[in-house]
mmCIF file of C-alpha atoms in Angstrom:
data_model
loop_
_atom_site.group_PDB
_atom_site.id
_atom_site.type_symbol
_atom_site.label_atom_id
_atom_site.label_comp_id
_atom_site.label_asym_id
_atom_site.label_seq_id
_atom_site.Cartn_x
_atom_site.Cartn_y
_atom_site.Cartn_z
ATOM 1 C CA MET A 1 23.572 -12.094 49.223
ATOM 2 C CA THR A 2 26.096 -10.401 51.500
ATOM 3 C CA THR A 3 26.884 -13.794 53.059
ATOM 4 C CA LEU A 4 27.542 -15.259 49.625
ATOM 5 C CA LEU A 5 29.782 -12.368 48.666
ATOM 6 C CA SER A 6 31.737 -12.700 51.894
ATOM 7 C CA ALA A 7 32.202 -16.418 51.294
ATOM 8 C CA VAL A 8 33.479 -15.832 47.797
ATOM 9 C CA THR A 9 35.875 -13.009 48.652
ATOM 10 C CA ALA A 10 36.813 -13.476 52.295
ATOM 11 C CA ASP A 11 40.500 -14.052 51.585
ATOM 12 C CA ARG A 12 40.912 -11.515 48.801
ATOM 13 C CA PHE A 13 41.165 -8.152 50.498
ATOM 14 C CA ASP A 14 41.847 -6.799 53.930
ATOM 15 C CA THR A 15 38.925 -4.348 53.991
ATOM 16 C CA GLU A 16 35.257 -5.223 54.414
ATOM 17 C CA VAL A 17 34.226 -2.356 52.169
ATOM 18 C CA LEU A 18 35.972 -3.829 49.138
ATOM 19 C CA GLN A 19 34.459 -7.223 49.882
ATOM 20 C CA GLN A 20 31.003 -5.689 49.764
ATOM 21 C CA HIS A 21 31.187 -4.370 46.191
ATOM 22 C CA TRP A 22 34.050 -5.954 44.234
ATOM 23 C CA ILE A 23 34.710 -9.603 43.360
ATOM 24 C CA PRO A 24 37.953 -10.195 41.425
ATOM 25 C CA LEU A 25 37.655 -13.521 39.582
ATOM 26 C CA ALA A 26 40.746 -15.331 38.324
ATOM 27 C CA ARG A 27 40.348 -16.656 34.807
ATOM 28 C CA ASP A 28 41.218 -20.210 35.844
ATOM 29 C CA ASP A 29 38.966 -20.223 38.949
ATOM 30 C CA ALA A 30 36.150 -22.355 37.551
ATOM 31 C CA ASP A 31 34.609 -23.118 40.958
ATOM 32 C CA THR A 32 34.096 -19.475 41.919
ATOM 33 C CA ALA A 33 32.869 -18.710 38.408
ATOM 34 C CA ALA A 34 30.222 -21.429 38.766
ATOM 35 C CA VAL A 35 29.086 -19.994 42.123
ATOM 36 C CA LEU A 36 28.828 -16.483 40.671
ATOM 37 C CA ARG A 37 26.907 -17.749 37.663
ATOM 38 C CA GLU A 38 24.455 -19.637 39.855
ATOM 39 C CA ARG A 39 23.946 -17.076 42.620
ATOM 40 C CA LEU A 40 24.445 -13.726 40.881
ATOM 41 C CA GLY A 41 23.866 -14.556 37.221
ATOM 42 C CA VAL A 42 27.355 -13.460 36.143
ATOM 43 C CA ASP A 43 28.179 -15.338 32.936
ATOM 44 C CA PHE A 44 31.453 -14.284 31.329
ATOM 45 C CA ALA A 45 31.308 -17.172 28.858
ATOM 46 C CA ALA A 46 28.143 -15.739 27.347
ATOM 47 C CA ALA A 47 29.675 -12.250 27.170
ATOM 48 C CA ARG A 48 32.629 -13.556 25.120
ATOM 49 C CA ASP A 49 34.822 -10.458 25.519
ATOM 50 C CA ARG A 50 32.287 -8.079 23.972
ATOM 51 C CA VAL A 51 30.150 -5.218 25.224
ATOM 52 C CA TRP A 52 27.029 -6.999 26.378
ATOM 53 C CA GLU A 53 24.143 -6.157 28.665
ATOM 54 C CA THR A 54 21.750 -8.343 30.614
ATOM 55 C CA ASP A 55 19.034 -7.543 33.130
ATOM 56 C CA ASN A 56 21.530 -7.506 36.008
ATOM 57 C CA PHE A 57 24.993 -6.790 34.573
ATOM 58 C CA LEU A 58 26.785 -4.718 31.975
ATOM 59 C CA TYR A 59 29.856 -6.482 30.533
ATOM 60 C CA LEU A 60 32.732 -4.299 29.344
ATOM 61 C CA PRO A 61 36.021 -5.814 28.079
ATOM 62 C CA VAL A 62 39.260 -3.838 28.207
ATOM 63 C CA VAL A 63 42.625 -5.040 26.880
ATOM 64 C CA ALA A 64 45.108 -3.667 29.400
ATOM 65 C CA ASN A 65 48.785 -2.902 28.763
ATOM 66 C CA TYR A 66 51.090 -2.647 31.756
ATOM 67 C CA LYS A 67 54.797 -2.691 32.499
ATOM 68 C CA ARG A 68 56.231 -5.527 34.536
ATOM 69 C CA GLY A 69 59.975 -5.279 34.965
ATOM 70 C CA GLU A 70 61.434 -4.547 31.562
ATOM 71 C CA THR A 71 58.628 -6.201 29.624
ATOM 72 C CA ILE A 72 55.204 -5.003 28.534
ATOM 73 C CA GLU A 73 52.355 -7.359 29.370
ATOM 74 C CA ARG A 74 48.952 -7.413 27.691
ATOM 75 C CA GLU A 75 45.874 -8.905 29.311
ATOM 76 C CA THR A 76 42.126 -8.751 28.757
ATOM 77 C CA ILE A 77 40.008 -7.645 31.716
ATOM 78 C CA VAL A 78 36.228 -8.059 31.573
ATOM 79 C CA PHE A 79 34.115 -5.902 33.891
ATOM 80 C CA ALA A 80 30.671 -7.152 34.906
ATOM 81 C CA LEU A 81 29.003 -4.085 36.409
ATOM 82 C CA GLY A 82 25.833 -4.543 38.436
ATOM 83 C CA SER A 83 23.856 -2.247 40.705
ATOM 84 C CA ASP A 84 25.538 -3.597 43.862
ATOM 85 C CA PHE A 85 28.493 -5.686 42.698
ATOM 86 C CA LEU A 86 31.379 -5.359 40.286
ATOM 87 C CA VAL A 87 32.929 -8.625 39.132
ATOM 88 C CA THR A 88 36.197 -8.496 37.182
ATOM 89 C CA LEU A 89 37.455 -11.431 35.144
ATOM 90 C CA GLN A 90 41.239 -11.090 35.248
ATOM 91 C CA PRO A 91 44.351 -13.251 34.674
ATOM 92 C CA ALA A 92 44.856 -13.937 38.384
ATOM 93 C CA GLU A 93 43.227 -13.000 41.651
ATOM 94 C CA HIS A 94 46.078 -10.568 42.267
ATOM 95 C CA PHE A 95 46.370 -8.371 39.200
ATOM 96 C CA VAL A 96 49.302 -6.006 39.741
ATOM 97 C CA PRO A 97 47.911 -2.886 37.964
ATOM 98 C CA PHE A 98 44.908 -2.931 40.320
ATOM 99 C CA ASP A 99 47.155 -2.380 43.352
ATOM 100 C CA LYS A 100 47.084 1.351 42.646
ATOM 101 C CA ALA A 101 43.305 1.263 42.457
ATOM 102 C CA ILE A 102 43.140 -0.408 45.873
ATOM 103 C CA ALA A 103 45.471 2.223 47.305
ATOM 104 C CA LYS A 104 43.316 4.966 45.764
ATOM 105 C CA MET A 105 40.172 3.504 47.313
ATOM 106 C CA ARG A 106 41.869 3.286 50.690
ATOM 107 C CA ARG A 107 42.744 6.973 50.428
ATOM 108 C CA ASN A 108 39.215 7.793 49.281
ATOM 109 C CA PRO A 109 36.883 5.272 51.004
ATOM 110 C CA ALA A 110 33.840 6.811 49.318
ATOM 111 C CA LEU A 111 34.912 5.186 46.050
ATOM 112 C CA ALA A 112 34.751 1.733 47.630
ATOM 113 C CA GLY A 113 31.195 2.405 48.781
ATOM 114 C CA SER A 114 29.642 1.393 45.456
ATOM 115 C CA ALA A 115 30.330 -0.879 42.522
ATOM 116 C CA HIS A 116 30.494 2.159 40.225
ATOM 117 C CA GLY A 117 33.064 3.867 42.434
ATOM 118 C CA VAL A 118 35.195 0.711 42.449
ATOM 119 C CA MET A 119 35.026 0.469 38.660
ATOM 120 C CA TYR A 120 36.050 4.110 38.367
ATOM 121 C CA ALA A 121 39.139 3.382 40.493
ATOM 122 C CA LEU A 122 40.014 0.301 38.434
ATOM 123 C CA LEU A 123 39.701 2.170 35.130
ATOM 124 C CA TRP A 124 41.826 4.952 36.602
ATOM 125 C CA ALA A 125 44.516 2.393 37.507
ATOM 126 C CA LEU A 126 44.499 0.897 34.002
ATOM 127 C CA ASN A 127 44.873 4.360 32.514
ATOM 128 C CA GLU A 128 47.832 5.019 34.824
ATOM 129 C CA ALA A 129 49.370 1.725 33.663
ATOM 130 C CA SER A 130 48.948 2.796 30.029
ATOM 131 C CA GLU A 131 50.676 6.085 30.756
ATOM 132 C CA ARG A 132 53.675 4.261 32.233
ATOM 133 C CA VAL A 133 53.819 2.059 29.136
ATOM 134 C CA ILE A 134 53.870 5.125 26.884
ATOM 135 C CA HIS A 135 56.675 6.682 28.932
ATOM 136 C CA TYR A 136 58.618 3.430 28.579
ATOM 137 C CA ALA A 137 58.149 3.479 24.797
ATOM 138 C CA SER A 138 59.101 7.159 24.675
ATOM 139 C CA ASP A 139 62.377 6.503 26.513
ATOM 140 C CA ALA A 140 63.153 3.637 24.121
ATOM 141 C CA LEU A 141 62.536 5.892 21.116
ATOM 142 C CA GLU A 142 64.771 8.616 22.553
ATOM 143 C CA ALA A 143 67.602 6.087 22.866
ATOM 144 C CA MET A 144 67.071 5.001 19.254
ATOM 145 C CA THR A 145 67.168 8.596 18.048
ATOM 146 C CA ASP A 146 70.879 8.817 18.914
ATOM 147 C CA GLU A 147 71.594 5.586 17.031
ATOM 148 C CA ILE A 148 69.734 6.827 13.973
ATOM 149 C CA GLU A 149 71.563 10.158 14.092
ATOM 150 C CA MET A 150 74.898 8.317 14.105
ATOM 151 C CA ALA A 151 73.710 6.195 11.189
ATOM 152 C CA THR A 152 72.844 9.250 9.118
ATOM 153 C CA ASN A 153 76.333 10.632 9.845
ATOM 154 C CA GLY A 154 77.766 7.338 8.623
ATOM 155 C CA TYR A 155 80.044 6.485 11.559
ATOM 156 C CA ASP A 156 79.642 5.228 15.121
ATOM 157 C CA ARG A 157 81.389 6.572 18.242
ATOM 158 C CA ARG A 158 84.499 4.504 17.464
ATOM 159 C CA GLY A 159 84.764 5.996 13.997
ATOM 160 C CA ARG A 160 83.713 2.749 12.307
ATOM 161 C CA GLU A 161 81.475 3.050 9.281
ATOM 162 C CA ILE A 162 77.917 1.939 10.002
ATOM 163 C CA GLY A 163 76.530 -0.674 7.656
ATOM 164 C CA VAL A 164 73.050 -1.980 6.952
ATOM 165 C CA ALA A 165 73.563 -4.979 9.253
ATOM 166 C CA ASP A 166 74.369 -2.628 12.159
ATOM 167 C CA MET A 167 70.852 -1.174 12.010
ATOM 168 C CA ARG A 168 68.946 -4.453 12.198
ATOM 169 C CA GLY A 169 68.771 -4.365 15.998
ATOM 170 C CA THR A 170 67.589 -0.766 15.956
ATOM 171 C CA MET A 171 64.883 -1.559 13.401
ATOM 172 C CA SER A 172 63.726 -4.532 15.456
ATOM 173 C CA ARG A 173 63.446 -2.423 18.640
ATOM 174 C CA MET A 174 61.694 0.315 16.689
ATOM 175 C CA ASN A 175 59.096 -2.116 15.375
ATOM 176 C CA ALA A 176 58.555 -3.415 18.906
ATOM 177 C CA ALA A 177 58.050 0.159 20.164
ATOM 178 C CA GLU A 178 55.534 0.824 17.384
ATOM 179 C CA GLU A 179 53.583 -2.283 18.372
ATOM 180 C CA ILE A 180 53.518 -1.174 22.028
ATOM 181 C CA VAL A 181 52.277 2.300 21.105
ATOM 182 C CA SER A 182 49.636 0.952 18.708
ATOM 183 C CA ARG A 183 48.324 -1.444 21.337
ATOM 184 C CA THR A 184 48.176 1.353 23.876
ATOM 185 C CA GLN A 185 46.089 3.420 21.489
ATOM 186 C CA GLU A 186 43.679 0.492 21.211
ATOM 187 C CA THR A 187 43.568 0.186 25.002
ATOM 188 C CA GLN A 188 42.747 3.872 25.386
ATOM 189 C CA LEU A 189 39.819 3.549 22.999
ATOM 190 C CA GLN A 190 38.445 0.673 25.073
ATOM 191 C CA LEU A 191 39.041 2.519 28.345
ATOM 192 C CA ALA A 192 37.184 5.560 27.028
ATOM 193 C CA ARG A 193 34.283 3.386 25.926
ATOM 194 C CA ALA A 194 34.141 1.685 29.340
ATOM 195 C CA ALA A 195 34.275 5.055 31.125
ATOM 196 C CA ARG A 196 31.410 6.430 29.032
ATOM 197 C CA HIS A 197 29.298 3.354 29.752
ATOM 198 C CA LEU A 198 30.132 3.732 33.447
ATOM 199 C CA MET A 199 28.943 7.335 33.452
ATOM 200 C CA ALA A 200 25.731 6.429 31.676
ATOM 201 C CA ASP A 201 25.080 3.545 34.104
ATOM 202 C CA THR A 202 25.859 5.467 37.306
ATOM 203 C CA PRO A 203 22.630 5.751 39.375
ATOM 204 C CA ALA A 204 21.335 9.082 40.654
ATOM 205 C CA GLU A 205 22.445 8.446 44.237
ATOM 206 C CA HIS A 206 26.079 8.241 43.059
ATOM 207 C CA ARG A 207 26.093 11.219 40.710
ATOM 208 C CA GLU A 208 29.045 12.664 42.618
ATOM 209 C CA LEU A 209 31.104 10.282 40.473
ATOM 210 C CA ASP A 210 30.168 12.130 37.286
ATOM 211 C CA SER A 211 32.811 14.819 37.717
ATOM 212 C CA LEU A 212 35.464 12.212 38.515
ATOM 213 C CA ILE A 213 34.528 10.116 35.497
ATOM 214 C CA THR A 214 34.567 13.221 33.297
ATOM 215 C CA ILE A 215 38.121 13.964 34.440
ATOM 216 C CA LEU A 216 39.037 10.318 33.890
ATOM 217 C CA ILE A 217 37.740 10.428 30.306
ATOM 218 C CA ALA A 218 39.844 13.537 29.705
ATOM 219 C CA ASP A 219 42.896 11.803 31.192
ATOM 220 C CA ILE A 220 42.293 8.745 29.021
ATOM 221 C CA ASP A 221 42.118 11.001 25.974
ATOM 222 C CA GLY A 222 45.329 12.733 27.090
ATOM 223 C CA VAL A 223 47.193 9.426 27.233
ATOM 224 C CA LYS A 224 45.723 8.531 23.843
ATOM 225 C CA GLN A 225 47.022 11.794 22.394
ATOM 226 C CA HIS A 226 50.442 11.125 23.925
ATOM 227 C CA ALA A 227 50.381 7.677 22.322
ATOM 228 C CA GLY A 228 49.476 9.295 19.005
ATOM 229 C CA PHE A 229 52.437 11.663 19.317
ATOM 230 C CA GLU A 230 54.790 8.764 20.050
ATOM 231 C CA HIS A 231 53.324 6.843 17.115
ATOM 232 C CA ASP A 232 54.076 9.777 14.815
ATOM 233 C CA LYS A 233 57.598 9.877 16.246
ATOM 234 C CA VAL A 234 58.268 6.204 15.601
ATOM 235 C CA ARG A 235 56.908 6.586 12.077
ATOM 236 C CA TYR A 236 59.291 9.492 11.511
ATOM 237 C CA LEU A 237 62.232 7.471 12.840
ATOM 238 C CA GLN A 238 61.306 4.513 10.668
ATOM 239 C CA GLN A 239 61.140 6.801 7.646
ATOM 240 C CA SER A 240 64.545 8.250 8.568
ATOM 241 C CA VAL A 241 66.085 4.785 8.706
ATOM 242 C CA LEU A 242 64.466 3.772 5.416
ATOM 243 C CA THR A 243 65.763 6.951 3.797
ATOM 244 C CA TRP A 244 69.247 6.227 5.150
ATOM 245 C CA LEU A 245 69.053 2.666 3.805
ATOM 246 C CA ASP A 246 68.039 3.994 0.382
ATOM 247 C CA VAL A 247 70.959 6.419 0.385
ATOM 248 C CA LYS A 248 73.304 3.631 1.475
ATOM 249 C CA GLN A 249 72.033 1.370 -1.270
ATOM 250 C CA ASN A 250 72.358 4.139 -3.841
ATOM 251 C CA GLN A 251 75.963 4.695 -2.752
ATOM 252 C CA ILE A 252 76.728 1.014 -3.238
ATOM 253 C CA VAL A 253 75.131 1.038 -6.689
ATOM 254 C CA LYS A 254 77.055 4.208 -7.542
ATOM 255 C CA VAL A 255 80.365 2.576 -6.604
ATOM 256 C CA PHE A 256 79.677 -0.400 -8.849
ATOM 257 C CA THR A 257 78.567 1.913 -11.651
ATOM 258 C CA ILE A 258 81.787 3.918 -11.424
ATOM 259 C CA ILE A 259 83.888 0.753 -11.362
ATOM 260 C CA THR A 260 82.041 -0.517 -14.413
ATOM 261 C CA ALA A 261 82.463 2.779 -16.248
ATOM 262 C CA VAL A 262 86.204 2.859 -15.512
ATOM 263 C CA PHE A 263 86.956 -0.742 -16.442
ATOM 264 C CA VAL A 264 84.738 -1.206 -19.502
ATOM 265 C CA PRO A 265 87.060 0.680 -21.957
ATOM 266 C CA PRO A 266 90.250 -1.167 -20.813
ATOM 267 C CA THR A 267 88.299 -4.425 -20.954
ATOM 268 C CA LEU A 268 87.259 -3.597 -24.516
ATOM 269 C CA ILE A 269 90.892 -2.955 -25.501
ATOM 270 C CA ALA A 270 92.039 -6.148 -23.799
ATOM 271 C CA THR A 271 89.314 -8.069 -25.606
ATOM 272 C CA PHE A 272 90.352 -6.561 -28.935
ATOM 273 C CA TYR A 273 93.991 -7.558 -28.546
ATOM 274 C CA GLY A 274 93.004 -10.957 -27.280
ATOM 275 C CA MET A 275 91.373 -11.870 -30.572
ATOM 276 C CA ASN A 276 93.104 -14.587 -32.601
ATOM 277 C CA PHE A 277 94.172 -12.816 -35.823
ATOM 278 C CA THR A 278 96.983 -14.054 -38.100
ATOM 279 C CA TRP A 279 98.652 -10.666 -38.324
ATOM 280 C CA MET A 280 98.462 -7.628 -36.017
ATOM 281 C CA PRO A 281 100.926 -4.834 -36.902
ATOM 282 C CA GLU A 282 101.178 -3.582 -33.303
ATOM 283 C CA LEU A 283 102.860 -6.822 -32.301
ATOM 284 C CA GLU A 284 105.874 -5.953 -34.473
ATOM 285 C CA TRP A 285 106.336 -2.439 -33.083
ATOM 286 C CA GLN A 286 109.296 -1.911 -30.841
ATOM 287 C CA HIS A 287 107.144 0.000 -28.328
ATOM 288 C CA GLY A 288 103.859 -1.752 -29.134
ATOM 289 C CA PHE A 289 103.390 -3.144 -25.595
ATOM 290 C CA LEU A 290 104.037 0.284 -24.010
ATOM 291 C CA ALA A 291 101.680 2.012 -26.448
ATOM 292 C CA THR A 292 98.927 -0.516 -25.733
ATOM 293 C CA THR A 293 99.424 -0.175 -21.970
ATOM 294 C CA LEU A 294 99.280 3.616 -22.117
ATOM 295 C CA MET A 295 96.191 3.487 -24.308
ATOM 296 C CA THR A 296 94.525 1.191 -21.786
ATOM 297 C CA LEU A 297 95.349 3.564 -18.915
ATOM 298 C CA VAL A 298 94.056 6.560 -20.851
ATOM 299 C CA ALA A 299 90.842 4.675 -21.645
ATOM 300 C CA ALA A 300 90.351 4.134 -17.894
ATOM 301 C CA VAL A 301 91.284 7.681 -16.843
ATOM 302 C CA ILE A 302 89.003 9.455 -19.324
ATOM 303 C CA PRO A 303 85.685 8.136 -17.873
ATOM 304 C CA LEU A 304 87.050 8.552 -14.324
ATOM 305 C CA ALA A 305 87.914 12.202 -15.021
ATOM 306 C CA TYR A 306 84.488 12.772 -16.563
ATOM 307 C CA ILE A 307 82.736 11.229 -13.557
ATOM 308 C CA LYS A 308 84.784 13.349 -11.155
ATOM 309 C CA LYS A 309 84.058 16.516 -13.139
ATOM 310 C CA LYS A 310 80.330 15.815 -12.920
ATOM 311 C CA GLY A 311 80.626 15.403 -9.164
ATOM 312 C CA TRP A 312 79.364 11.839 -9.125
ATOM 313 C CA LEU A 313 82.140 10.739 -6.760
ATOM 314 C CA ARG A 314 80.679 12.760 -3.848
#
C-alpha cells in the first residue's frame, strides 16, 4: 500500500511524511482517479459532492472561497477521509489555498503524521482563505460607504449633482459584495460540518487533535459571525441607496407636480381665449391684451405662492 501511495504521489510534495497520508487528486486526472478507485476504493463519482460514508472512507464536500489577485474564486473540494489516507478531489494538483496548510504542517510535523491531522490543516487553511475573502469584501464596502454618503448629500467632490445613473456602478459592486459574503457564509457552514465530522472520526490514538479541532470550529464560527456582520452592513447600505433613490424620485415627481400646478391656471385662461366665439368683449378693450396677460401671470403666481407657503419647495 505504501508503494502504491508513493507511486501515485511521488512528484507532488517534497516531504515523505505528506506522501504517506495525503493524496491530492486533480479533478481532470482520470488515470490517477482510476488507480485510487481500484487500489484504495476511493470513488468520488459515487459520492457526488455529498456527505457520504463507506466502509473505508468518509466523503465531505466543501465549497471553498479564496482570493486570487483581485478576484474571488469559488471551487468545490471533496475530502475522502480514511484511517490511513486522506484523498482530496480539487481543481488542480496545486491548489493555492492549501499552500498555507503545507507550511503549517512543516512547522508542526505532528499534523502530517496522520490523515486526520492533514485534514485539520487543510480545513484550517480554507478557513483562513475565507477570512481573507471577508476582509476583502469589508474593504470594498467601506469604499462604497463614502460614495453612498456623498449620494445622500446630493453632490460629489466636484460639486456636481449626483443622479440615479451615477449610482449604478455602486449598486453593482454592492450586489457583488453581497454575493461574496453570502457564499462565504455557506462555506463556513460546510467547514463547520466537516470539522465536526473530523472530530467524531478521529481515532483514540490521535485524540490530541481534539483541542485543535475545537479551536478550529470556534474560528470557523468566528469567521461566520464576521460574514454575518458584513452581510448586515451590505443590507444596510443597500437600504440606504434605495431610500436615497426613493427620495430622488419623489423630488422629481414633486418638481413636475409644481410645474403642473403653476401652469394649469394660465393654460386654462389661454384655452378660454382660444375658443372660436363670434364676439368677445375683451377684444375691443383698449387694454384688453394687458389685462389678459396680467390675469394669466396672477393665475400662475397664486398657486406658486401657496406651494411656497406650505413649504413644498424644500
